[in-house]
Amino acid sequence: MKIGVAKEVEMGERRVALIPDTVSRLVKQGLEVWVEAGAGEQAFFADAAYEAAGATIVTDTAHLWREADVLLKVSPPRERADGQHETDLLHEGATLISFLDPLGNPGGIKRLADRKVTAFGIELIPRTSRAQSMDALSSQAGLAGYKATLIAAAALPKFFPMLTTAAGTIAPAKVFVIGAGVAGLQAIATARRLGAVVEAFDIRPAVKEEVQSLGAKFVEVKLEEETVAAGGYAKEVSDAAKQKTQEAIAEHVKLSDIVITTAQVPGRKAPRLVTGDMIAQMKPGSVVVDMAAEQGGNCEGSEAGKDVIRNGVTIIGPTNLPSTMPVHASQMYAKNLLTLVQYLIKDGVLMLNFEDDIISGTCVTHAGEVRNQRVRDLLGEPVAAK
């Protein structure tokens, strides 16, 4: 059983799928680990460290992809600079474990199925206690929430904490976090550590206690519809509910020095929560960090990868925030993958029990078929046979 670790080719992606520590654990279990040369250098893990952990460093990319039984990545397969698509480098029957963006890129999933690759989308790990240590979506979201707050603090032309000085007392910054999932909760916790006064909003009333436990005030809006999707994620709500939400948070946005938005719905455009009119009401020098910018943005006027200034307010649309902290992002992602690989491979054999909720929920392609029904719906394919 050969486990391959690919070097990422996506622009700006600095993470690596395994770090030397996780490699050594797999090697001790009798698995052979091949690491593409330079795979960990952007995350400050040298080839020599992988070799010391028992890995084989492979300089021929095509050879690594062709010979690996299980290929581990961070970002979905894509076209390389040499014109080859990474999916086409995999041999038929190979197993791929990676973020795959199945709902945003169903065509890529179909391509994997046509290649007869068994593909596991790491973002589809069930949100259960049994699968918690495999949940890379949550581990990376926590990093993103932390970094978003630091970006906001760096851009704000004020202090975060209250300060009493000989020159007078400085009032603490007011931070409003929209969306209290993993990223939002980490943003709240980080802003509180920096000394800000924090408020937070989420359409899911169940997160109120978590927000309050971090020392923030929860902004409540009662919506007359279900707001929680499967797995505890926020559900896309009706236009009427979106309008009610905007009206409820408008005053809080207006009075905030910093607004951090984190609201995203898998496979859908991000809900628009902060309007241009709200931005116009904010104080000059205020900052908005839109963590959903890549998905269309929660804030009107935000642009992915850019800083936009409107009415004196800086609107920041960061992309791939976990990659800006590649050491710990890779460490956490590698532990998620290690746990999943150990769960799937027993005595050197890949065990695919599709009665298991973790395996059935995460495996998107197998034996030439797309298994995930939501992806099949997007592709216009019939309901999968049981």
mmCIF file of C-alpha atoms in Angstrom:
data_model
loop_
_atom_site.group_PDB
_atom_site.id
_atom_site.type_symbol
_atom_site.label_atom_id
_atom_site.label_comp_id
_atom_site.label_asym_id
_atom_site.label_seq_id
_atom_site.Cartn_x
_atom_site.Cartn_y
_atom_site.Cartn_z
ATOM 1 C CA MET A 1 0.000 0.000 0.000
ATOM 2 C CA LYS A 2 1.623 3.226 -1.195
ATOM 3 C CA ILE A 3 0.426 6.537 0.226
ATOM 4 C CA GLY A 4 1.355 9.491 -2.001
ATOM 5 C CA VAL A 5 1.561 13.108 -0.883
ATOM 6 C CA ALA A 6 1.274 15.588 -3.738
ATOM 7 C CA LYS A 7 2.834 19.021 -4.020
ATOM 8 C CA GLU A 8 0.059 21.589 -4.388
ATOM 9 C CA VAL A 9 -0.068 23.536 -7.652
ATOM 10 C CA GLU A 10 -2.871 25.992 -6.844
ATOM 11 C CA MET A 11 -1.630 29.576 -6.748
ATOM 12 C CA GLY A 12 -1.089 30.691 -3.141
ATOM 13 C CA GLU A 13 -1.667 27.242 -1.620
ATOM 14 C CA ARG A 14 1.074 26.694 0.962
ATOM 15 C CA ARG A 15 -0.369 23.763 2.918
ATOM 16 C CA VAL A 16 0.709 20.146 2.592
ATOM 17 C CA ALA A 17 -1.430 17.053 3.152
ATOM 18 C CA LEU A 18 0.930 15.252 5.566
ATOM 19 C CA ILE A 19 3.703 16.517 7.812
ATOM 20 C CA PRO A 20 6.719 14.429 8.926
ATOM 21 C CA ASP A 21 5.108 13.483 12.255
ATOM 22 C CA THR A 22 2.051 11.952 10.574
ATOM 23 C CA VAL A 23 4.253 10.256 7.973
ATOM 24 C CA SER A 24 6.199 8.463 10.696
ATOM 25 C CA ARG A 25 2.971 7.136 12.213
ATOM 26 C CA LEU A 26 1.852 5.664 8.901
ATOM 27 C CA VAL A 27 5.271 4.165 8.265
ATOM 28 C CA LYS A 28 5.188 2.484 11.678
ATOM 29 C CA GLN A 29 1.926 0.859 10.620
ATOM 30 C CA GLY A 30 3.677 -0.750 7.682
ATOM 31 C CA LEU A 31 2.519 1.660 4.992
ATOM 32 C CA GLU A 32 4.868 3.031 2.363
ATOM 33 C CA VAL A 33 4.720 6.829 2.070
ATOM 34 C CA TRP A 34 5.930 8.706 -0.995
ATOM 35 C CA VAL A 35 6.222 12.483 -0.818
ATOM 36 C CA GLU A 36 6.657 14.639 -3.896
ATOM 37 C CA ALA A 37 9.873 16.656 -3.706
ATOM 38 C CA GLY A 38 9.225 20.105 -2.258
ATOM 39 C CA ALA A 39 5.663 19.262 -1.184
ATOM 40 C CA GLY A 40 6.167 20.665 2.299
ATOM 41 C CA GLU A 41 8.637 23.486 1.659
ATOM 42 C CA GLN A 42 5.985 26.246 1.586
ATOM 43 C CA ALA A 43 4.824 25.040 5.007
ATOM 44 C CA PHE A 44 8.441 24.885 6.265
ATOM 45 C CA PHE A 45 8.692 21.077 6.247
ATOM 46 C CA ALA A 46 11.859 20.095 4.400
ATOM 47 C CA ASP A 47 12.333 16.980 2.273
ATOM 48 C CA ALA A 48 15.030 15.858 4.705
ATOM 49 C CA ALA A 49 12.502 15.872 7.559
ATOM 50 C CA TYR A 50 10.183 13.608 5.563
ATOM 51 C CA GLU A 51 13.058 11.251 4.766
ATOM 52 C CA ALA A 52 13.981 11.130 8.445
ATOM 53 C CA ALA A 53 10.370 10.183 9.171
ATOM 54 C CA GLY A 54 10.633 7.243 6.785
ATOM 55 C CA ALA A 55 9.159 8.685 3.591
ATOM 56 C CA THR A 56 10.528 8.260 0.078
ATOM 57 C CA ILE A 57 11.035 11.561 -1.745
ATOM 58 C CA VAL A 58 9.862 11.340 -5.364
ATOM 59 C CA THR A 59 11.031 13.886 -7.924
ATOM 60 C CA ASP A 60 8.954 12.541 -10.835
ATOM 61 C CA THR A 61 5.432 13.921 -10.372
ATOM 62 C CA ALA A 62 3.806 11.625 -12.942
ATOM 63 C CA HIS A 63 5.438 8.578 -11.329
ATOM 64 C CA LEU A 64 4.111 9.513 -7.882
ATOM 65 C CA TRP A 65 0.552 10.018 -9.136
ATOM 66 C CA ARG A 66 0.602 6.913 -11.312
ATOM 67 C CA GLU A 67 1.950 4.541 -8.658
ATOM 68 C CA ALA A 68 0.224 5.784 -5.490
ATOM 69 C CA ASP A 69 -2.607 3.584 -4.215
ATOM 70 C CA VAL A 70 -3.910 6.444 -2.073
ATOM 71 C CA LEU A 71 -3.099 10.032 -3.082
ATOM 72 C CA LEU A 72 -3.442 12.781 -0.445
ATOM 73 C CA LYS A 73 -3.922 16.447 -1.359
ATOM 74 C CA VAL A 74 -5.224 19.712 0.015
ATOM 75 C CA SER A 75 -6.925 21.444 -2.918
ATOM 76 C CA PRO A 76 -9.077 19.777 -5.610
ATOM 77 C CA PRO A 77 -7.339 18.371 -8.699
ATOM 78 C CA ARG A 78 -6.750 21.005 -11.358
ATOM 79 C CA GLU A 79 -4.923 21.600 -14.592
ATOM 80 C CA ARG A 80 -1.174 21.892 -14.177
ATOM 81 C CA ALA A 81 1.143 24.411 -15.804
ATOM 82 C CA ASP A 82 2.233 21.718 -18.270
ATOM 83 C CA GLY A 83 -1.353 21.359 -19.520
ATOM 84 C CA GLN A 84 -2.032 18.034 -17.844
ATOM 85 C CA HIS A 85 -4.983 17.711 -15.504
ATOM 86 C CA GLU A 86 -4.115 16.148 -12.169
ATOM 87 C CA THR A 87 -7.084 13.777 -12.355
ATOM 88 C CA ASP A 88 -5.641 12.261 -15.538
ATOM 89 C CA LEU A 89 -2.391 11.499 -13.702
ATOM 90 C CA LEU A 90 -4.180 9.074 -11.367
ATOM 91 C CA HIS A 91 -4.391 5.433 -12.399
ATOM 92 C CA GLU A 92 -7.782 3.777 -12.629
ATOM 93 C CA GLY A 93 -8.778 2.349 -9.267
ATOM 94 C CA ALA A 94 -6.627 4.795 -7.295
ATOM 95 C CA THR A 95 -8.007 6.493 -4.185
ATOM 96 C CA LEU A 96 -7.909 10.263 -3.745
ATOM 97 C CA ILE A 97 -8.496 12.044 -0.428
ATOM 98 C CA SER A 98 -8.687 15.818 -0.623
ATOM 99 C CA PHE A 99 -10.913 18.846 -0.496
ATOM 100 C CA LEU A 100 -12.924 18.408 -3.700
ATOM 101 C CA ASP A 101 -15.542 21.204 -3.708
ATOM 102 C CA PRO A 102 -18.143 18.683 -4.921
ATOM 103 C CA LEU A 103 -21.109 21.076 -4.919
ATOM 104 C CA GLY A 104 -19.176 23.967 -6.430
ATOM 105 C CA ASN A 105 -17.425 21.870 -9.079
ATOM 106 C CA PRO A 106 -19.589 18.853 -9.979
ATOM 107 C CA GLY A 107 -17.801 18.591 -13.335
ATOM 108 C CA GLY A 108 -14.564 17.815 -11.517
ATOM 109 C CA ILE A 109 -16.305 15.045 -9.606
ATOM 110 C CA LYS A 110 -17.675 13.573 -12.858
ATOM 111 C CA ARG A 111 -14.151 13.588 -14.246
ATOM 112 C CA LEU A 112 -12.917 11.582 -11.249
ATOM 113 C CA ALA A 113 -15.753 9.096 -11.703
ATOM 114 C CA ASP A 114 -14.960 8.703 -15.395
ATOM 115 C CA ARG A 115 -11.377 7.983 -14.408
ATOM 116 C CA LYS A 116 -12.718 5.272 -12.042
ATOM 117 C CA VAL A 117 -11.063 6.949 -9.063
ATOM 118 C CA THR A 118 -12.408 6.344 -5.555
ATOM 119 C CA ALA A 119 -12.550 9.914 -4.255
ATOM 120 C CA PHE A 120 -13.206 11.096 -0.720
ATOM 121 C CA GLY A 121 -14.242 14.742 -0.261
ATOM 122 C CA ILE A 122 -12.818 15.769 3.097
ATOM 123 C CA GLU A 123 -15.375 18.600 3.404
ATOM 124 C CA LEU A 124 -18.137 15.962 3.540
ATOM 125 C CA ILE A 125 -16.958 14.370 6.790
ATOM 126 C CA PRO A 126 -20.088 14.023 8.985
ATOM 127 C CA ARG A 127 -20.330 16.394 11.920
ATOM 128 C CA THR A 128 -20.547 13.658 14.523
ATOM 129 C CA SER A 129 -18.499 13.008 17.633
ATOM 130 C CA ARG A 130 -17.156 9.823 16.018
ATOM 131 C CA ALA A 131 -15.786 11.764 13.044
ATOM 132 C CA GLN A 132 -14.694 14.902 14.897
ATOM 133 C CA SER A 133 -10.972 14.171 14.658
ATOM 134 C CA MET A 134 -11.321 13.835 10.851
ATOM 135 C CA ASP A 135 -13.250 17.090 10.388
ATOM 136 C CA ALA A 136 -10.837 19.180 8.318
ATOM 137 C CA LEU A 137 -13.531 21.674 7.347
ATOM 138 C CA SER A 138 -13.815 22.670 11.007
ATOM 139 C CA SER A 139 -10.085 22.623 11.733
ATOM 140 C CA GLN A 140 -9.351 24.926 8.805
ATOM 141 C CA ALA A 141 -12.325 27.190 9.536
ATOM 142 C CA GLY A 142 -10.965 27.827 13.023
ATOM 143 C CA LEU A 143 -7.680 29.005 11.536
ATOM 144 C CA ALA A 144 -9.561 31.254 9.122
ATOM 145 C CA GLY A 145 -11.598 32.887 11.882
ATOM 146 C CA TYR A 146 -8.480 33.608 13.898
ATOM 147 C CA LYS A 147 -6.594 35.125 10.967
ATOM 148 C CA ALA A 148 -9.593 37.202 9.826
ATOM 149 C CA THR A 149 -9.644 38.922 13.210
ATOM 150 C CA LEU A 150 -5.928 39.689 13.061
ATOM 151 C CA ILE A 151 -6.370 41.153 9.570
ATOM 152 C CA ALA A 152 -9.177 43.338 10.886
ATOM 153 C CA ALA A 153 -7.082 44.473 13.852
ATOM 154 C CA ALA A 154 -4.167 45.376 11.573
ATOM 155 C CA ALA A 155 -6.432 47.393 9.267
ATOM 156 C CA LEU A 156 -8.343 49.233 12.007
ATOM 157 C CA PRO A 157 -6.838 52.663 12.758
ATOM 158 C CA LYS A 158 -7.612 52.178 16.462
ATOM 159 C CA PHE A 159 -6.701 50.055 19.452
ATOM 160 C CA PHE A 160 -8.725 46.936 20.189
ATOM 161 C CA PRO A 161 -8.585 47.030 24.019
ATOM 162 C CA MET A 162 -9.652 49.774 26.402
ATOM 163 C CA LEU A 163 -6.579 51.672 27.563
ATOM 164 C CA THR A 164 -6.196 54.134 30.411
ATOM 165 C CA THR A 165 -3.273 56.425 29.696
ATOM 166 C CA ALA A 166 -1.923 59.781 30.808
ATOM 167 C CA ALA A 167 -3.399 61.137 27.591
ATOM 168 C CA GLY A 168 -6.881 59.909 28.494
ATOM 169 C CA THR A 169 -8.944 56.754 28.288
ATOM 170 C CA ILE A 170 -9.246 54.897 24.995
ATOM 171 C CA ALA A 171 -12.584 53.137 24.516
ATOM 172 C CA PRO A 172 -12.424 49.508 23.335
ATOM 173 C CA ALA A 173 -13.192 48.644 19.722
ATOM 174 C CA LYS A 174 -16.636 47.264 18.905
ATOM 175 C CA VAL A 175 -16.623 44.074 16.849
ATOM 176 C CA PHE A 176 -19.682 42.482 15.254
ATOM 177 C CA VAL A 177 -19.333 38.897 13.986
ATOM 178 C CA ILE A 178 -21.991 37.626 11.597
ATOM 179 C CA GLY A 179 -22.163 33.845 11.567
ATOM 180 C CA ALA A 180 -21.266 31.814 14.651
ATOM 181 C CA GLY A 181 -20.013 28.591 13.133
ATOM 182 C CA VAL A 182 -16.470 27.382 13.798
ATOM 183 C CA ALA A 183 -14.894 30.366 12.007
ATOM 184 C CA GLY A 184 -17.188 32.866 13.672
ATOM 185 C CA LEU A 185 -16.656 31.463 17.151
ATOM 186 C CA GLN A 186 -12.883 31.608 16.701
ATOM 187 C CA ALA A 187 -13.195 35.187 15.441
ATOM 188 C CA ILE A 188 -15.220 36.056 18.552
ATOM 189 C CA ALA A 189 -12.711 34.411 20.873
ATOM 190 C CA THR A 190 -9.768 36.147 19.194
ATOM 191 C CA ALA A 191 -11.425 39.572 19.259
ATOM 192 C CA ARG A 192 -12.210 39.103 22.952
ATOM 193 C CA ARG A 193 -8.598 38.137 23.674
ATOM 194 C CA LEU A 194 -7.522 41.354 21.974
ATOM 195 C CA GLY A 195 -9.810 43.303 24.289
ATOM 196 C CA ALA A 196 -12.691 44.272 22.018
ATOM 197 C CA VAL A 197 -16.359 44.437 22.940
ATOM 198 C CA VAL A 198 -17.977 41.763 20.779
ATOM 199 C CA GLU A 199 -21.481 41.091 19.494
ATOM 200 C CA ALA A 200 -22.458 38.206 17.250
ATOM 201 C CA PHE A 201 -25.385 37.118 15.131
ATOM 202 C CA ASP A 202 -26.429 33.773 13.643
ATOM 203 C CA ILE A 203 -29.721 32.585 12.198
ATOM 204 C CA ARG A 204 -29.371 29.417 14.303
ATOM 205 C CA PRO A 205 -30.668 30.197 17.816
ATOM 206 C CA ALA A 206 -28.928 27.115 19.219
ATOM 207 C CA VAL A 207 -25.510 28.818 19.034
ATOM 208 C CA LYS A 208 -26.528 31.539 21.507
ATOM 209 C CA GLU A 209 -24.976 29.777 24.494
ATOM 210 C CA GLU A 210 -21.701 29.179 22.657
ATOM 211 C CA VAL A 211 -21.468 32.871 21.753
ATOM 212 C CA GLN A 212 -22.218 33.964 25.305
ATOM 213 C CA SER A 213 -19.705 31.485 26.748
ATOM 214 C CA LEU A 214 -16.994 33.376 24.845
ATOM 215 C CA GLY A 215 -17.994 36.679 26.435
ATOM 216 C CA ALA A 216 -19.903 38.116 23.482
ATOM 217 C CA LYS A 217 -23.464 39.419 23.278
ATOM 218 C CA PHE A 218 -25.795 37.410 21.044
ATOM 219 C CA VAL A 219 -28.067 39.381 18.715
ATOM 220 C CA GLU A 220 -31.355 37.522 18.394
ATOM 221 C CA VAL A 221 -33.696 37.543 15.407
ATOM 222 C CA LYS A 222 -36.722 35.266 15.430
ATOM 223 C CA LEU A 223 -37.337 33.715 12.019
ATOM 224 C CA GLU A 224 -40.497 31.738 11.331
ATOM 225 C CA GLU A 225 -38.742 28.940 9.437
ATOM 226 C CA GLU A 226 -36.152 26.197 9.844
ATOM 227 C CA THR A 227 -32.624 27.614 9.835
ATOM 228 C CA VAL A 228 -30.488 24.519 10.480
ATOM 229 C CA ALA A 229 -29.483 22.074 7.740
ATOM 230 C CA ALA A 230 -28.149 18.546 8.079
ATOM 231 C CA GLY A 231 -24.985 18.361 10.164
ATOM 232 C CA GLY A 232 -25.780 21.542 12.067
ATOM 233 C CA TYR A 233 -24.819 23.924 9.253
ATOM 234 C CA ALA A 234 -26.805 27.070 8.524
ATOM 235 C CA LYS A 235 -29.560 26.540 5.973
ATOM 236 C CA GLU A 236 -30.358 28.907 3.126
ATOM 237 C CA VAL A 237 -33.465 30.844 4.150
ATOM 238 C CA SER A 238 -36.196 32.619 2.234
ATOM 239 C CA ASP A 239 -35.911 36.142 0.825
ATOM 240 C CA ALA A 240 -38.317 37.351 3.512
ATOM 241 C CA ALA A 241 -36.098 35.910 6.240
ATOM 242 C CA LYS A 242 -33.023 37.492 4.642
ATOM 243 C CA GLN A 243 -34.769 40.864 4.614
ATOM 244 C CA LYS A 244 -35.744 40.508 8.272
ATOM 245 C CA THR A 245 -32.173 39.552 9.120
ATOM 246 C CA GLN A 246 -30.744 42.595 7.323
ATOM 247 C CA GLU A 247 -33.137 44.921 9.143
ATOM 248 C CA ALA A 248 -32.221 43.413 12.517
ATOM 249 C CA ILE A 249 -28.447 43.652 12.111
ATOM 250 C CA ALA A 250 -28.328 47.066 10.397
ATOM 251 C CA GLU A 251 -28.048 49.033 13.636
ATOM 252 C CA HIS A 252 -25.319 46.749 14.967
ATOM 253 C CA VAL A 253 -23.299 47.120 11.759
ATOM 254 C CA LYS A 254 -23.677 50.907 11.941
ATOM 255 C CA LEU A 255 -22.246 51.112 15.468
ATOM 256 C CA SER A 256 -19.358 48.677 14.938
ATOM 257 C CA ASP A 257 -15.715 49.481 14.293
ATOM 258 C CA ILE A 258 -15.229 46.029 12.757
ATOM 259 C CA VAL A 259 -17.652 43.652 11.087
ATOM 260 C CA ILE A 260 -16.512 40.099 10.318
ATOM 261 C CA THR A 261 -18.852 38.069 8.131
ATOM 262 C CA THR A 262 -18.588 34.286 7.908
ATOM 263 C CA ALA A 263 -21.986 33.152 6.577
ATOM 264 C CA GLN A 264 -21.755 30.540 3.828
ATOM 265 C CA VAL A 265 -24.091 27.865 2.489
ATOM 266 C CA PRO A 266 -22.392 24.817 0.868
ATOM 267 C CA GLY A 267 -22.928 24.768 -2.883
ATOM 268 C CA ARG A 268 -24.735 28.122 -2.953
ATOM 269 C CA LYS A 269 -23.837 31.766 -3.335
ATOM 270 C CA ALA A 270 -23.130 33.374 0.030
ATOM 271 C CA PRO A 271 -26.126 35.253 1.492
ATOM 272 C CA ARG A 272 -25.936 39.033 1.161
ATOM 273 C CA LEU A 273 -26.213 40.367 4.714
ATOM 274 C CA VAL A 274 -24.371 43.695 4.758
ATOM 275 C CA THR A 275 -25.757 46.136 2.209
ATOM 276 C CA GLY A 276 -24.269 49.247 0.692
ATOM 277 C CA ASP A 277 -26.651 51.351 2.779
ATOM 278 C CA MET A 278 -25.279 49.749 5.965
ATOM 279 C CA ILE A 279 -21.716 50.480 4.857
ATOM 280 C CA ALA A 280 -22.672 54.111 4.259
ATOM 281 C CA GLN A 281 -23.837 54.342 7.894
ATOM 282 C CA MET A 282 -20.555 53.053 9.360
ATOM 283 C CA LYS A 283 -17.943 55.425 10.771
ATOM 284 C CA PRO A 284 -15.031 56.332 8.478
ATOM 285 C CA GLY A 285 -12.064 54.129 9.335
ATOM 286 C CA SER A 286 -14.256 51.120 10.101
ATOM 287 C CA VAL A 287 -13.336 47.730 8.665
ATOM 288 C CA VAL A 288 -15.339 44.855 7.193
ATOM 289 C CA VAL A 289 -13.669 41.473 6.676
ATOM 290 C CA ASP A 290 -15.831 39.355 4.372
ATOM 291 C CA MET A 291 -14.764 35.741 4.799
ATOM 292 C CA ALA A 292 -17.337 34.676 2.213
ATOM 293 C CA ALA A 293 -15.860 36.859 -0.547
ATOM 294 C CA GLU A 294 -14.826 33.838 -2.636
ATOM 295 C CA GLN A 295 -18.420 32.579 -2.547
ATOM 296 C CA GLY A 296 -19.938 35.848 -3.741
ATOM 297 C CA GLY A 297 -19.630 37.785 -0.498
ATOM 298 C CA ASN A 298 -21.820 38.580 2.497
ATOM 299 C CA CYS A 299 -21.040 42.255 2.048
ATOM 300 C CA GLU A 300 -22.087 44.356 -0.920
ATOM 301 C CA GLY A 301 -19.005 45.622 -2.728
ATOM 302 C CA SER A 302 -16.552 43.040 -1.412
ATOM 303 C CA GLU A 303 -14.161 41.475 -3.919
ATOM 304 C CA ALA A 304 -12.240 38.261 -3.403
ATOM 305 C CA GLY A 305 -8.554 38.941 -2.847
ATOM 306 C CA LYS A 306 -8.944 42.721 -2.750
ATOM 307 C CA ASP A 307 -9.321 45.610 -0.308
ATOM 308 C CA VAL A 308 -12.095 47.987 -1.344
ATOM 309 C CA ILE A 309 -12.726 51.376 0.255
ATOM 310 C CA ARG A 310 -16.285 52.717 0.231
ATOM 311 C CA ASN A 311 -17.367 55.825 2.147
ATOM 312 C CA GLY A 312 -14.186 55.599 4.195
ATOM 313 C CA VAL A 313 -14.864 51.977 5.173
ATOM 314 C CA THR A 314 -12.295 49.326 4.226
ATOM 315 C CA ILE A 315 -13.905 46.132 2.921
ATOM 316 C CA ILE A 316 -11.440 43.234 2.873
ATOM 317 C CA GLY A 317 -12.146 40.035 0.917
ATOM 318 C CA PRO A 318 -9.436 37.560 1.997
ATOM 319 C CA THR A 319 -8.989 34.232 0.208
ATOM 320 C CA ASN A 320 -7.703 30.901 1.495
ATOM 321 C CA LEU A 321 -6.930 32.194 4.973
ATOM 322 C CA PRO A 322 -5.739 28.823 6.354
ATOM 323 C CA SER A 323 -2.953 28.829 3.766
ATOM 324 C CA THR A 324 -1.553 32.027 5.301
ATOM 325 C CA MET A 325 -0.781 29.982 8.430
ATOM 326 C CA PRO A 326 0.683 26.921 6.687
ATOM 327 C CA VAL A 327 2.550 25.398 9.624
ATOM 328 C CA HIS A 328 -0.408 24.873 11.924
ATOM 329 C CA ALA A 329 -2.891 24.553 9.057
ATOM 330 C CA SER A 330 -0.854 21.658 7.666
ATOM 331 C CA GLN A 331 -0.376 20.158 11.120
ATOM 332 C CA MET A 332 -4.123 20.127 11.777
ATOM 333 C CA TYR A 333 -5.088 18.984 8.279
ATOM 334 C CA ALA A 334 -2.488 16.208 8.382
ATOM 335 C CA LYS A 335 -3.932 14.927 11.668
ATOM 336 C CA ASN A 336 -7.420 14.939 10.121
ATOM 337 C CA LEU A 337 -6.164 12.919 7.141
ATOM 338 C CA LEU A 338 -4.125 10.565 9.329
ATOM 339 C CA THR A 339 -7.226 9.685 11.335
ATOM 340 C CA LEU A 340 -9.281 9.112 8.179
ATOM 341 C CA VAL A 341 -6.576 7.017 6.497
ATOM 342 C CA GLN A 342 -6.192 4.869 9.610
ATOM 343 C CA TYR A 343 -9.963 4.439 9.658
ATOM 344 C CA LEU A 344 -10.081 3.359 6.006
ATOM 345 C CA ILE A 345 -6.994 1.121 5.850
ATOM 346 C CA LYS A 346 -6.854 -2.062 7.923
ATOM 347 C CA ASP A 347 -3.867 -4.421 7.652
ATOM 348 C CA GLY A 348 -2.696 -2.670 4.489
ATOM 349 C CA VAL A 349 -6.067 -2.994 2.736
ATOM 350 C CA LEU A 350 -8.550 -0.237 1.904
ATOM 351 C CA MET A 351 -11.836 -1.253 3.558
ATOM 352 C CA LEU A 352 -14.888 0.347 1.939
ATOM 353 C CA ASN A 353 -17.927 -0.464 4.055
ATOM 354 C CA PHE A 354 -20.628 1.721 2.552
ATOM 355 C CA GLU A 355 -22.947 0.915 5.452
ATOM 356 C CA ASP A 356 -20.655 3.107 7.548
ATOM 357 C CA ASP A 357 -21.896 6.712 7.706
ATOM 358 C CA ILE A 358 -18.382 8.198 7.578
ATOM 359 C CA ILE A 359 -17.375 6.225 4.493
ATOM 360 C CA SER A 360 -20.702 6.538 2.666
ATOM 361 C CA GLY A 361 -21.003 10.239 3.459
ATOM 362 C CA THR A 362 -17.468 11.158 2.407
ATOM 363 C CA CYS A 363 -16.951 8.930 -0.661
ATOM 364 C CA VAL A 364 -18.158 10.896 -3.691
ATOM 365 C CA THR A 365 -16.996 8.577 -6.494
ATOM 366 C CA HIS A 366 -16.341 4.841 -6.688
ATOM 367 C CA ALA A 367 -16.239 2.208 -9.447
ATOM 368 C CA GLY A 368 -16.942 4.736 -12.164
ATOM 369 C CA GLU A 369 -20.010 6.264 -10.500
ATOM 370 C CA VAL A 370 -20.788 9.491 -8.665
ATOM 371 C CA ARG A 371 -22.102 8.336 -5.280
ATOM 372 C CA ASN A 372 -23.116 11.656 -3.759
ATOM 373 C CA GLN A 373 -26.759 12.346 -4.623
ATOM 374 C CA ARG A 374 -26.482 16.139 -4.413
ATOM 375 C CA VAL A 375 -23.688 16.054 -6.985
ATOM 376 C CA ARG A 376 -25.734 13.670 -9.137
ATOM 377 C CA ASP A 377 -28.622 16.134 -9.004
ATOM 378 C CA LEU A 378 -26.324 18.952 -10.156
ATOM 379 C CA LEU A 379 -25.108 16.744 -13.010
ATOM 380 C CA GLY A 380 -28.643 15.785 -13.960
ATOM 381 C CA GLU A 381 -27.990 12.109 -13.228
ATOM 382 C CA PRO A 382 -30.700 9.762 -11.888
ATOM 383 C CA VAL A 383 -30.943 8.653 -8.287
ATOM 384 C CA ALA A 384 -28.129 6.250 -7.446
ATOM 385 C CA ALA A 385 -29.047 2.597 -7.052
ATOM 386 C CA LYS A 386 -28.898 1.237 -3.520
#
